[in-house]
Coordinates of C-alpha atoms in Angstrom, one line a residue:
X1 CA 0.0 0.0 0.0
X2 CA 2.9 2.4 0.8
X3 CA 4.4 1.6 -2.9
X4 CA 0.7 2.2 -4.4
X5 CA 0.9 5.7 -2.4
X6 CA 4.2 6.8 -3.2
X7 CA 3.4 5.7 -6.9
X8 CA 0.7 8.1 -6.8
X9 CA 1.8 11.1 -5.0
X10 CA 5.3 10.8 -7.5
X11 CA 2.9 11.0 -10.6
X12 CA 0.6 13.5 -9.1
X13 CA 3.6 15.8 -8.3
X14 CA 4.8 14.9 -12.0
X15 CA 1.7 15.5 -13.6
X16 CA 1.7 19.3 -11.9
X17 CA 5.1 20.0 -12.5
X18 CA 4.5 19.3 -16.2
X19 CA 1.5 21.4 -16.0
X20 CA 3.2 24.3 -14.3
X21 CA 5.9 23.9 -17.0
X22 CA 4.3 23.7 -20.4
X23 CA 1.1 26.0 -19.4
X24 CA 2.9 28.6 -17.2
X25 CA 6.6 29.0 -17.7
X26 CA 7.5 27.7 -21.2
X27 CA 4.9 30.1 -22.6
X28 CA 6.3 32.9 -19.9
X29 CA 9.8 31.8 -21.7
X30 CA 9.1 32.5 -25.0
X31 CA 7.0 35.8 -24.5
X32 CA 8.6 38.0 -26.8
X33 CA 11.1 40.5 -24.6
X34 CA 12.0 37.4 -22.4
X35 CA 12.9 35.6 -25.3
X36 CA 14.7 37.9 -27.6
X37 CA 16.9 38.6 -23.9
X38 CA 17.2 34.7 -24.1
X39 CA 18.5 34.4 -27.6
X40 CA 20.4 37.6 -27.6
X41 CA 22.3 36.6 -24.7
X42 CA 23.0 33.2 -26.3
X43 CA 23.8 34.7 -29.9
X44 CA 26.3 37.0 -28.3
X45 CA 28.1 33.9 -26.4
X46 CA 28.4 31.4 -28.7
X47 CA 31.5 28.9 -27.5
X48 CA 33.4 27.3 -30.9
X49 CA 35.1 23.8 -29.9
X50 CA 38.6 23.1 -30.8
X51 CA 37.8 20.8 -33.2
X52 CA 39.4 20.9 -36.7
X53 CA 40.1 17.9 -39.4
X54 CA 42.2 19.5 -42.1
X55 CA 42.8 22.5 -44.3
X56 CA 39.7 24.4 -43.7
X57 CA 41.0 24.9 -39.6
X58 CA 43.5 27.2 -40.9
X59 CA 41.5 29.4 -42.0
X60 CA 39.4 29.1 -38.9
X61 CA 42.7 29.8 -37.0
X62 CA 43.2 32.8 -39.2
X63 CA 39.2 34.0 -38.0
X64 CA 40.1 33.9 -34.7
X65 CA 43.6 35.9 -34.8
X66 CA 43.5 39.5 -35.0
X67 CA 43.4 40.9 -38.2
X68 CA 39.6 39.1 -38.1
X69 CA 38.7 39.2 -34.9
X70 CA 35.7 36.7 -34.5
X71 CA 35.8 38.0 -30.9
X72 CA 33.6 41.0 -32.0
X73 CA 30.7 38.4 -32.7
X74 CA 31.5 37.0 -28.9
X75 CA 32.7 33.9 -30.0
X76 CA 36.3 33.5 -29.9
X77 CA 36.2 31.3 -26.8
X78 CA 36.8 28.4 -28.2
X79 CA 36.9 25.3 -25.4
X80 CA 39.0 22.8 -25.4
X81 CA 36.3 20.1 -24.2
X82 CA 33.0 19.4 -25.9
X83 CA 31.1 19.3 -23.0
X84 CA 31.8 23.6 -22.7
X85 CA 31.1 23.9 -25.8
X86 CA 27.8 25.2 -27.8
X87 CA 29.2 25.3 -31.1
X88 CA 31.5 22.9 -33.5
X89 CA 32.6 23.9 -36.6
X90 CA 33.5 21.0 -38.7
X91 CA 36.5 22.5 -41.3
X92 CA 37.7 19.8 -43.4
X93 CA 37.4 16.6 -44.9
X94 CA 35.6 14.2 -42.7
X95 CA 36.3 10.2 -43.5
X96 CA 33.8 7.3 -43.1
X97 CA 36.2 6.5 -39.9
X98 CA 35.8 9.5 -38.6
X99 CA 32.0 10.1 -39.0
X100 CA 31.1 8.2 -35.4
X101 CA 33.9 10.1 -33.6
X102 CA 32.3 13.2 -34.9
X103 CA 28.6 12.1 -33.5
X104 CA 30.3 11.0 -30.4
X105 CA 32.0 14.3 -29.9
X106 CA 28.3 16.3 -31.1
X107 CA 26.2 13.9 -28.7
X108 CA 28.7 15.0 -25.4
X109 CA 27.9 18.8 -26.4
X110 CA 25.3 20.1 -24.1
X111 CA 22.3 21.6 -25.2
X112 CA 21.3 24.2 -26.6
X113 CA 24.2 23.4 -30.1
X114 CA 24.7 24.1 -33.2
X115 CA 26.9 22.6 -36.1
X116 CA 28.6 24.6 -38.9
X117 CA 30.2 22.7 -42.1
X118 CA 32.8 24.4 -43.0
X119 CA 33.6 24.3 -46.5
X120 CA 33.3 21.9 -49.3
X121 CA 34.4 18.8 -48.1
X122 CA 32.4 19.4 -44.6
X123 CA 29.7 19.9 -46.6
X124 CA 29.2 18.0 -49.5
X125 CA 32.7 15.6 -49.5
X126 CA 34.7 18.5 -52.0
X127 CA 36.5 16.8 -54.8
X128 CA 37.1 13.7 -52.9
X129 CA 34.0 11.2 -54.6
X130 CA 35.7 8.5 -53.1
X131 CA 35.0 5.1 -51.1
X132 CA 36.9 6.7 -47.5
X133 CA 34.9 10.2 -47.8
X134 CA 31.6 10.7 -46.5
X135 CA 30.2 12.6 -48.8
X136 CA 28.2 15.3 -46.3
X137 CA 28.5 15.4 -42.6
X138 CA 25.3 16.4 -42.6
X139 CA 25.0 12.2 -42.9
X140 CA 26.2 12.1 -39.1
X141 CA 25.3 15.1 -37.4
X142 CA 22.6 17.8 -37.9
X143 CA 24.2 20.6 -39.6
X144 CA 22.4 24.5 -38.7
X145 CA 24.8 26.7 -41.4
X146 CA 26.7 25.5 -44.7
X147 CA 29.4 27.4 -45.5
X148 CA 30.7 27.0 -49.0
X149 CA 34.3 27.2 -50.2
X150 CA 37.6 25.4 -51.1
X151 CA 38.3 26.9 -48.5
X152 CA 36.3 29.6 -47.4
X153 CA 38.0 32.8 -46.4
X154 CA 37.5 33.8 -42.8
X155 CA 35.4 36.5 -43.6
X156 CA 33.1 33.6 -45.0
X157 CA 33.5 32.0 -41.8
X158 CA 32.4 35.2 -40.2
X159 CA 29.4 35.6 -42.6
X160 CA 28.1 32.1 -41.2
X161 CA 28.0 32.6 -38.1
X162 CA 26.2 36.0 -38.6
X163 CA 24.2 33.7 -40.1
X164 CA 24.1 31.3 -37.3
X165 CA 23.2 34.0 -35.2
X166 CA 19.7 34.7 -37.2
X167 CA 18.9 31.0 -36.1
X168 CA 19.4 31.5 -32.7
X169 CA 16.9 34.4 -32.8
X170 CA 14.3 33.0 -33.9
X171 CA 14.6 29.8 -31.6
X172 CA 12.2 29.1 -29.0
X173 CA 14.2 28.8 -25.5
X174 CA 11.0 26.4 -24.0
X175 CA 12.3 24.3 -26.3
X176 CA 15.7 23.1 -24.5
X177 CA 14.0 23.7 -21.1
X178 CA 10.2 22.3 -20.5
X179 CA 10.1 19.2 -23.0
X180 CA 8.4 16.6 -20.4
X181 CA 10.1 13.4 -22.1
X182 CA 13.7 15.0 -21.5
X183 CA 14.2 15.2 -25.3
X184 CA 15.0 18.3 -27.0
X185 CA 12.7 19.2 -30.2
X186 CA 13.7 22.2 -32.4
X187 CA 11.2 24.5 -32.9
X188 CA 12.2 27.8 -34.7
X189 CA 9.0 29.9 -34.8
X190 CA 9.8 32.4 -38.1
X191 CA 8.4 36.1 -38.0
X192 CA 4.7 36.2 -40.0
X193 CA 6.4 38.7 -42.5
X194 CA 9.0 35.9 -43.8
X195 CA 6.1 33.1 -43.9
X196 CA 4.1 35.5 -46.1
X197 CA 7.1 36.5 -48.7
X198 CA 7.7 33.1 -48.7
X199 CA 4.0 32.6 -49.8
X200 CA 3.7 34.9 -52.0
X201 CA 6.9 33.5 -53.9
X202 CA 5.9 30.7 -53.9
X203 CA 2.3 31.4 -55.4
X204 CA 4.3 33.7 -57.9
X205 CA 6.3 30.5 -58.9
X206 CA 3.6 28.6 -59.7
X207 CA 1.9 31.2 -61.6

């Protein structure tokens, strides 16, 4: 009888904290000035991993040196460990052997985390069509901005992650916080103008 009652009061407390979170505080979270403080605050802190496979991490070098200066975006922190890290940046060539040490490395990244391939090889295997070469990390990980090039300049570098930074804006905080089955779902909510030009393209296209 005492398991049947602790069984109870445990999914009756459950049952109002999931209440209290996905009623109350996820839509508190993603009002609009708490969650434009939210994003902005993660958009201006974004933590690059040390994490490069071949020619294109020079160039990422070069972004983070001086004459560049990816610091003025707030991400020139870049962490030595993927568990402090929010952001990796995958700048080379990445082999069918080293596809699951890339997921492994992504899955120990806390949430919230993004993934940037890096030029051509990162993104779509480069020049190298061959049996060792994945052809797309995108096959491993989830990948949030493509950045072509062979290889990109750093100013390209630097364009992505302005880019990246549009993402993060439009993200819905709730969504790495109040998910009940512990499992984190994307949801990027897009402003009403940008569904309606999209629309209207579209309905132009067609016509």
């Amino acid at each position: 009888m005492a398991e049947h009652d602790e069984g109870f009061v445990l999914t009756t407390v459950d049952s109002i904290t999931n209440f209290v979170r996905q009623k109350i505080a996820a839509p508190m979270i993603d009002s609009k000035p708490v969650q434009f403080g939210v994003n902005w605050a993660r958009k201006s802190a974004i933590w690059p991993m040390t994490f490069g496979l071949a020619c294109c991490a020079i160039e990422m070098m070069a972004t983070g040196a001086g004459r560049f200066d990816i610091d003025r975006f707030g991400a020139g922190v870049f962490r030595p460990s993927p568990r402090q890290s929010d952001l990796i940046i995958i700048a080379g060539t990445v082999t069918l052997k080293m596809g699951p040490v890339v997921r492994r490395v992504f899955d120990q990244m806390p949430e919230p985390k993004w993934a940037m391939a890096m030029g051509a090889c990162a993104s779509t295997g480069g020049p190298f069509d061959s049996y060792s070469t994945m052809q797309g990390v995108d096959r491993t990980i989830p990948v949030d901005v493509y950045i072509p090039g062979c290889p990109p300049r750093p100013e390209a570098l630097l364009y992505g992650l302005m880019r990246l930074q549009d993402i993060i804006m439009r993200e819905a905080p709730s969504a790495y916080i109040f998910d009940s089955d512990g499992t984190v779902h994307r949801r990027r909510s897009f402003e009403e103008p940008l569904i309606a030009a999209a629309t209207s393209n579209k309905t132009e296209a067609v016509a």
